Amino acid sequence: MKTKDITIEETLEKEGITNIKELDTLKVNSISKSVAQKLCDAFPDYGLDYKTLFIEIARLNMYSATMPDNLAQAKYYYKNSAIYFNETADLDNLDAFAIHECIHYLQSVKDNDGKLCRLGLCNFSKAKQPGIALNEAAVQLITTKCDNAKSDTVKYYGIELPTTSPTYYPLECCLVNQMAQVTGLGTLFESTLHSNNNFKNKFIELTSVSAYETIELNIDYLMELEDTLSSWSAKLVSDVSDKEIDKINSKIAKTKEKIVTVFMGVQKLIYTSYFNKYFKVLKEKKDVENFKKSLSTFQKLVGTNETNKGFDEFYSNIVAKVDKKFAGVLDDSTSLTTVKTNFISTIFRKIKALITGNETTAEKYTDNN
């Protein structure tokens, strides 16, 4: 028996998106102008054209709708190229929500049948679709840049971390920002906006294939754990017995522990895979200086808690390795320069003394000079 195709309306209803009302043309144009301008202002070197962007975004179907609390204030649905805004959102100030979802629309790559093939950093041609959370965090980092958001220090699950996105997947954004420190933010943003592999390839080049794939999968897992946590928390406010509350609280505690473990594990893999490989190619004094600067910069991006100071320990250990490896080389280089300078100075002083006849100013050259 052939399975009945589910309509878009039925899919949306299953997700709790109901009471859908189309936004008027004036509102759609206002959102489109604002988003296009902010993207062009934030990324002047990425080949973005304001007029083209405005036309593309204005073609989107935009609606207000009743949406459940566990969904964001806006959602892009690729099958009908539409954005749904929560009816409780301020319809006169939708930019913060619209930028993120409009980027999803702009980065969508479809085949001739209209099937989604790629969404930024996420390749939908793969069965398990790895990279959904990676792309989500990258899009959010672009959104915060468009809004000129300042970095803030927040605390989640006992982890203190810097982020420009304190309310929307801060853990994932923190980790992806660390990855961008390895490749350069420009590479991350370019790949996210234009849906290509440049970011992935650059990160692999500077770390390894296994590191990238492990990080990608575990950032997805981190987002799944947070969604699970939200579900358990929602059950607590429902009508459940005391016995069920105890079970739910136990599951919440275990999920939080997993979140911390996964975050710290991914973070460690990012900095160890990068800096250990970087260490192996150090050759000159300038390389060492740049290496230490990169370490200091990265230190400002990591998340820490009371029981995990992993990066601080790694920092101390690898700096000690660098100093030990290059101490002799750098000292010898400095000594060699001094010897050469002393030798040349001695010869010139000797010549000058002979010419002037002032023997008392001449220094006797020996093999020790």
mmCIF file of N, CA and C in Angstrom, residues 52-109:
data_model
loop_
_atom_site.group_PDB
_atom_site.id
_atom_site.type_symbol
_atom_site.label_atom_id
_atom_site.label_comp_id
_atom_site.label_asym_id
_atom_site.label_seq_id
_atom_site.Cartn_x
_atom_site.Cartn_y
_atom_site.Cartn_z
ATOM 1 N N THR A 52 20.437 42.290 -4.973
ATOM 2 C CA THR A 52 20.167 40.862 -5.215
ATOM 3 C C THR A 52 19.631 40.186 -3.959
ATOM 4 N N LEU A 53 20.257 40.489 -2.819
ATOM 5 C CA LEU A 53 19.814 39.911 -1.553
ATOM 6 C C LEU A 53 18.378 40.321 -1.232
ATOM 7 N N PHE A 54 18.098 41.604 -1.403
ATOM 8 C CA PHE A 54 16.749 42.096 -1.096
ATOM 9 C C PHE A 54 15.701 41.367 -1.930
ATOM 10 N N ILE A 55 15.973 41.220 -3.212
ATOM 11 C CA ILE A 55 15.017 40.548 -4.102
ATOM 12 C C ILE A 55 14.817 39.094 -3.683
ATOM 13 N N GLU A 56 15.920 38.410 -3.360
ATOM 14 C CA GLU A 56 15.831 37.003 -2.942
ATOM 15 C C GLU A 56 15.015 36.851 -1.667
ATOM 16 N N ILE A 57 15.318 37.676 -0.676
ATOM 17 C CA ILE A 57 14.634 37.557 0.625
ATOM 18 C C ILE A 57 13.160 37.940 0.499
ATOM 19 N N ALA A 58 12.888 38.951 -0.323
ATOM 20 C CA ALA A 58 11.500 39.410 -0.491
ATOM 21 C C ALA A 58 10.619 38.347 -1.141
ATOM 22 N N ARG A 59 11.245 37.372 -1.812
ATOM 23 C CA ARG A 59 10.481 36.279 -2.418
ATOM 24 C C ARG A 59 10.016 35.246 -1.388
ATOM 25 N N LEU A 60 10.584 35.316 -0.220
ATOM 26 C CA LEU A 60 10.202 34.376 0.837
ATOM 27 C C LEU A 60 8.749 34.579 1.253
ATOM 28 N N ASN A 61 8.093 33.480 1.571
ATOM 29 C CA ASN A 61 6.766 33.568 2.179
ATOM 30 C C ASN A 61 6.976 33.759 3.675
ATOM 31 N N MET A 62 6.389 34.798 4.247
ATOM 32 C CA MET A 62 6.558 35.081 5.669
ATOM 33 C C MET A 62 5.206 35.102 6.362
ATOM 34 N N TYR A 63 5.158 34.424 7.531
ATOM 35 C CA TYR A 63 3.899 34.285 8.255
ATOM 36 C C TYR A 63 4.111 34.521 9.750
ATOM 37 N N SER A 64 3.054 34.881 10.417
ATOM 38 C CA SER A 64 3.019 34.829 11.882
ATOM 39 C C SER A 64 2.182 33.607 12.235
ATOM 40 N N ALA A 65 2.478 32.992 13.364
ATOM 41 C CA ALA A 65 1.766 31.763 13.730
ATOM 42 C C ALA A 65 1.853 31.513 15.225
ATOM 43 N N THR A 66 0.954 30.694 15.702
ATOM 44 C CA THR A 66 1.043 30.217 17.075
ATOM 45 C C THR A 66 2.090 29.110 17.103
ATOM 46 N N MET A 67 3.083 29.266 17.975
ATOM 47 C CA MET A 67 4.189 28.306 18.012
ATOM 48 C C MET A 67 4.451 27.858 19.446
ATOM 49 N N PRO A 68 4.830 26.596 19.646
ATOM 50 C CA PRO A 68 5.087 26.093 20.996
ATOM 51 C C PRO A 68 6.322 26.742 21.622
ATOM 52 N N ASP A 69 6.379 26.692 22.942
ATOM 53 C CA ASP A 69 7.460 27.352 23.676
ATOM 54 C C ASP A 69 8.830 26.749 23.379
ATOM 55 N N ASN A 70 8.869 25.477 23.003
ATOM 56 C CA ASN A 70 10.170 24.832 22.785
ATOM 57 C C ASN A 70 10.785 25.153 21.422
ATOM 58 N N LEU A 71 10.060 25.916 20.590
ATOM 59 C CA LEU A 71 10.610 26.349 19.304
ATOM 60 C C LEU A 71 11.163 27.749 19.429
ATOM 61 N N ALA A 72 12.085 28.097 18.528
ATOM 62 C CA ALA A 72 12.616 29.456 18.498
ATOM 63 C C ALA A 72 11.505 30.419 18.063
ATOM 64 N N GLN A 73 11.803 31.706 18.129
ATOM 65 C CA GLN A 73 10.795 32.708 17.774
ATOM 66 C C GLN A 73 10.541 32.771 16.264
ATOM 67 N N ALA A 74 11.369 32.083 15.509
ATOM 68 C CA ALA A 74 11.163 32.033 14.060
ATOM 69 C C ALA A 74 11.681 30.702 13.530
ATOM 70 N N LYS A 75 11.101 30.227 12.437
ATOM 71 C CA LYS A 75 11.516 28.946 11.857
ATOM 72 C C LYS A 75 11.417 28.999 10.340
ATOM 73 N N TYR A 76 12.507 28.624 9.677
ATOM 74 C CA TYR A 76 12.513 28.528 8.220
ATOM 75 C C TYR A 76 12.149 27.103 7.815
ATOM 76 N N TYR A 77 11.222 26.975 6.896
ATOM 77 C CA TYR A 77 10.817 25.664 6.409
ATOM 78 C C TYR A 77 11.144 25.606 4.924
ATOM 79 N N TYR A 78 12.124 24.774 4.561
ATOM 80 C CA TYR A 78 12.674 24.807 3.208
ATOM 81 C C TYR A 78 11.715 24.285 2.140
ATOM 82 N N LYS A 79 10.790 23.392 2.501
ATOM 83 C CA LYS A 79 9.922 22.766 1.482
ATOM 84 C C LYS A 79 9.039 23.780 0.774
ATOM 85 N N ASN A 80 8.656 24.834 1.466
ATOM 86 C CA ASN A 80 7.857 25.873 0.816
ATOM 87 C C ASN A 80 8.528 27.239 0.897
ATOM 88 N N SER A 81 9.839 27.238 1.234
ATOM 89 C CA SER A 81 10.624 28.476 1.320
ATOM 90 C C SER A 81 9.863 29.547 2.097
ATOM 91 N N ALA A 82 9.551 29.203 3.340
ATOM 92 C CA ALA A 82 8.757 30.108 4.174
ATOM 93 C C ALA A 82 9.372 30.259 5.561
ATOM 94 N N ILE A 83 9.156 31.430 6.140
ATOM 95 C CA ILE A 83 9.575 31.686 7.522
ATOM 96 C C ILE A 83 8.322 31.948 8.350
ATOM 97 N N TYR A 84 8.256 31.276 9.495
ATOM 98 C CA TYR A 84 7.125 31.440 10.411
ATOM 99 C C TYR A 84 7.627 32.134 11.675
ATOM 100 N N PHE A 85 7.024 33.267 12.000
ATOM 101 C CA PHE A 85 7.378 34.019 13.192
ATOM 102 C C PHE A 85 6.340 33.774 14.283
ATOM 103 N N ASN A 86 6.819 33.620 15.495
ATOM 104 C CA ASN A 86 5.895 33.441 16.614
ATOM 105 C C ASN A 86 5.019 34.678 16.751
ATOM 106 N N GLU A 87 3.727 34.476 16.867
ATOM 107 C CA GLU A 87 2.794 35.598 16.952
ATOM 108 C C GLU A 87 3.018 36.456 18.194
ATOM 109 N N THR A 88 3.743 35.906 19.185
ATOM 110 C CA THR A 88 4.032 36.673 20.402
ATOM 111 C C THR A 88 5.232 37.599 20.221
ATOM 112 N N ALA A 89 5.988 37.406 19.118
ATOM 113 C CA ALA A 89 7.151 38.254 18.863
ATOM 114 C C ALA A 89 6.703 39.650 18.441
ATOM 115 N N ASP A 90 7.579 40.624 18.673
ATOM 116 C CA ASP A 90 7.295 41.997 18.275
ATOM 117 C C ASP A 90 7.414 42.090 16.754
ATOM 118 N N LEU A 91 6.299 42.184 16.075
ATOM 119 C CA LEU A 91 6.300 42.177 14.612
ATOM 120 C C LEU A 91 6.931 43.430 14.015
ATOM 121 N N ASP A 92 7.154 44.443 14.834
ATOM 122 C CA ASP A 92 7.822 45.662 14.366
ATOM 123 C C ASP A 92 9.328 45.596 14.587
ATOM 124 N N ASN A 93 9.782 44.503 15.214
ATOM 125 C CA ASN A 93 11.219 44.363 15.477
ATOM 126 C C ASN A 93 11.619 42.890 15.336
ATOM 127 N N LEU A 94 11.551 42.395 14.107
ATOM 128 C CA LEU A 94 11.789 40.976 13.842
ATOM 129 C C LEU A 94 13.216 40.675 13.377
ATOM 130 N N ASP A 95 14.039 41.712 13.248
ATOM 131 C CA ASP A 95 15.364 41.524 12.643
ATOM 132 C C ASP A 95 16.185 40.427 13.302
ATOM 133 N N ALA A 96 16.185 40.419 14.644
ATOM 134 C CA ALA A 96 17.026 39.464 15.374
ATOM 135 C C ALA A 96 16.660 38.020 15.012
ATOM 136 N N PHE A 97 15.387 37.762 14.794
ATOM 137 C CA PHE A 97 14.936 36.421 14.436
ATOM 138 C C PHE A 97 15.047 36.192 12.929
ATOM 139 N N ALA A 98 14.769 37.253 12.170
ATOM 140 C CA ALA A 98 14.709 37.120 10.714
ATOM 141 C C ALA A 98 16.078 36.860 10.097
ATOM 142 N N ILE A 99 17.126 37.488 10.615
ATOM 143 C CA ILE A 99 18.468 37.320 10.030
ATOM 144 C C ILE A 99 18.861 35.851 10.011
ATOM 145 N N HIS A 100 18.715 35.189 11.151
ATOM 146 C CA HIS A 100 19.106 33.788 11.275
ATOM 147 C C HIS A 100 18.362 32.915 10.268
ATOM 148 N N GLU A 101 17.051 33.088 10.191
ATOM 149 C CA GLU A 101 16.253 32.240 9.305
ATOM 150 C C GLU A 101 16.452 32.599 7.834
ATOM 151 N N CYS A 102 16.673 33.880 7.551
ATOM 152 C CA CYS A 102 16.928 34.282 6.165
ATOM 153 C C CYS A 102 18.257 33.712 5.675
ATOM 154 N N ILE A 103 19.231 33.606 6.564
ATOM 155 C CA ILE A 103 20.507 32.986 6.186
ATOM 156 C C ILE A 103 20.279 31.528 5.814
ATOM 157 N N HIS A 104 19.445 30.840 6.574
ATOM 158 C CA HIS A 104 19.118 29.449 6.229
ATOM 159 C C HIS A 104 18.526 29.369 4.818
ATOM 160 N N TYR A 105 17.684 30.316 4.500
ATOM 161 C CA TYR A 105 17.083 30.337 3.159
ATOM 162 C C TYR A 105 18.150 30.579 2.090
ATOM 163 N N LEU A 106 19.034 31.540 2.343
ATOM 164 C CA LEU A 106 20.056 31.910 1.365
ATOM 165 C C LEU A 106 21.087 30.803 1.151
ATOM 166 N N GLN A 107 21.351 30.002 2.195
ATOM 167 C CA GLN A 107 22.371 28.963 2.076
ATOM 168 C C GLN A 107 21.804 27.630 1.572
ATOM 169 N N SER A 108 20.504 27.545 1.365
ATOM 170 C CA SER A 108 19.874 26.299 0.907
ATOM 171 C C SER A 108 20.283 25.958 -0.523
ATOM 172 N N VAL A 109 20.705 24.722 -0.728
ATOM 173 C CA VAL A 109 21.042 24.225 -2.071
ATOM 174 C C VAL A 109 20.110 23.046 -2.365
#
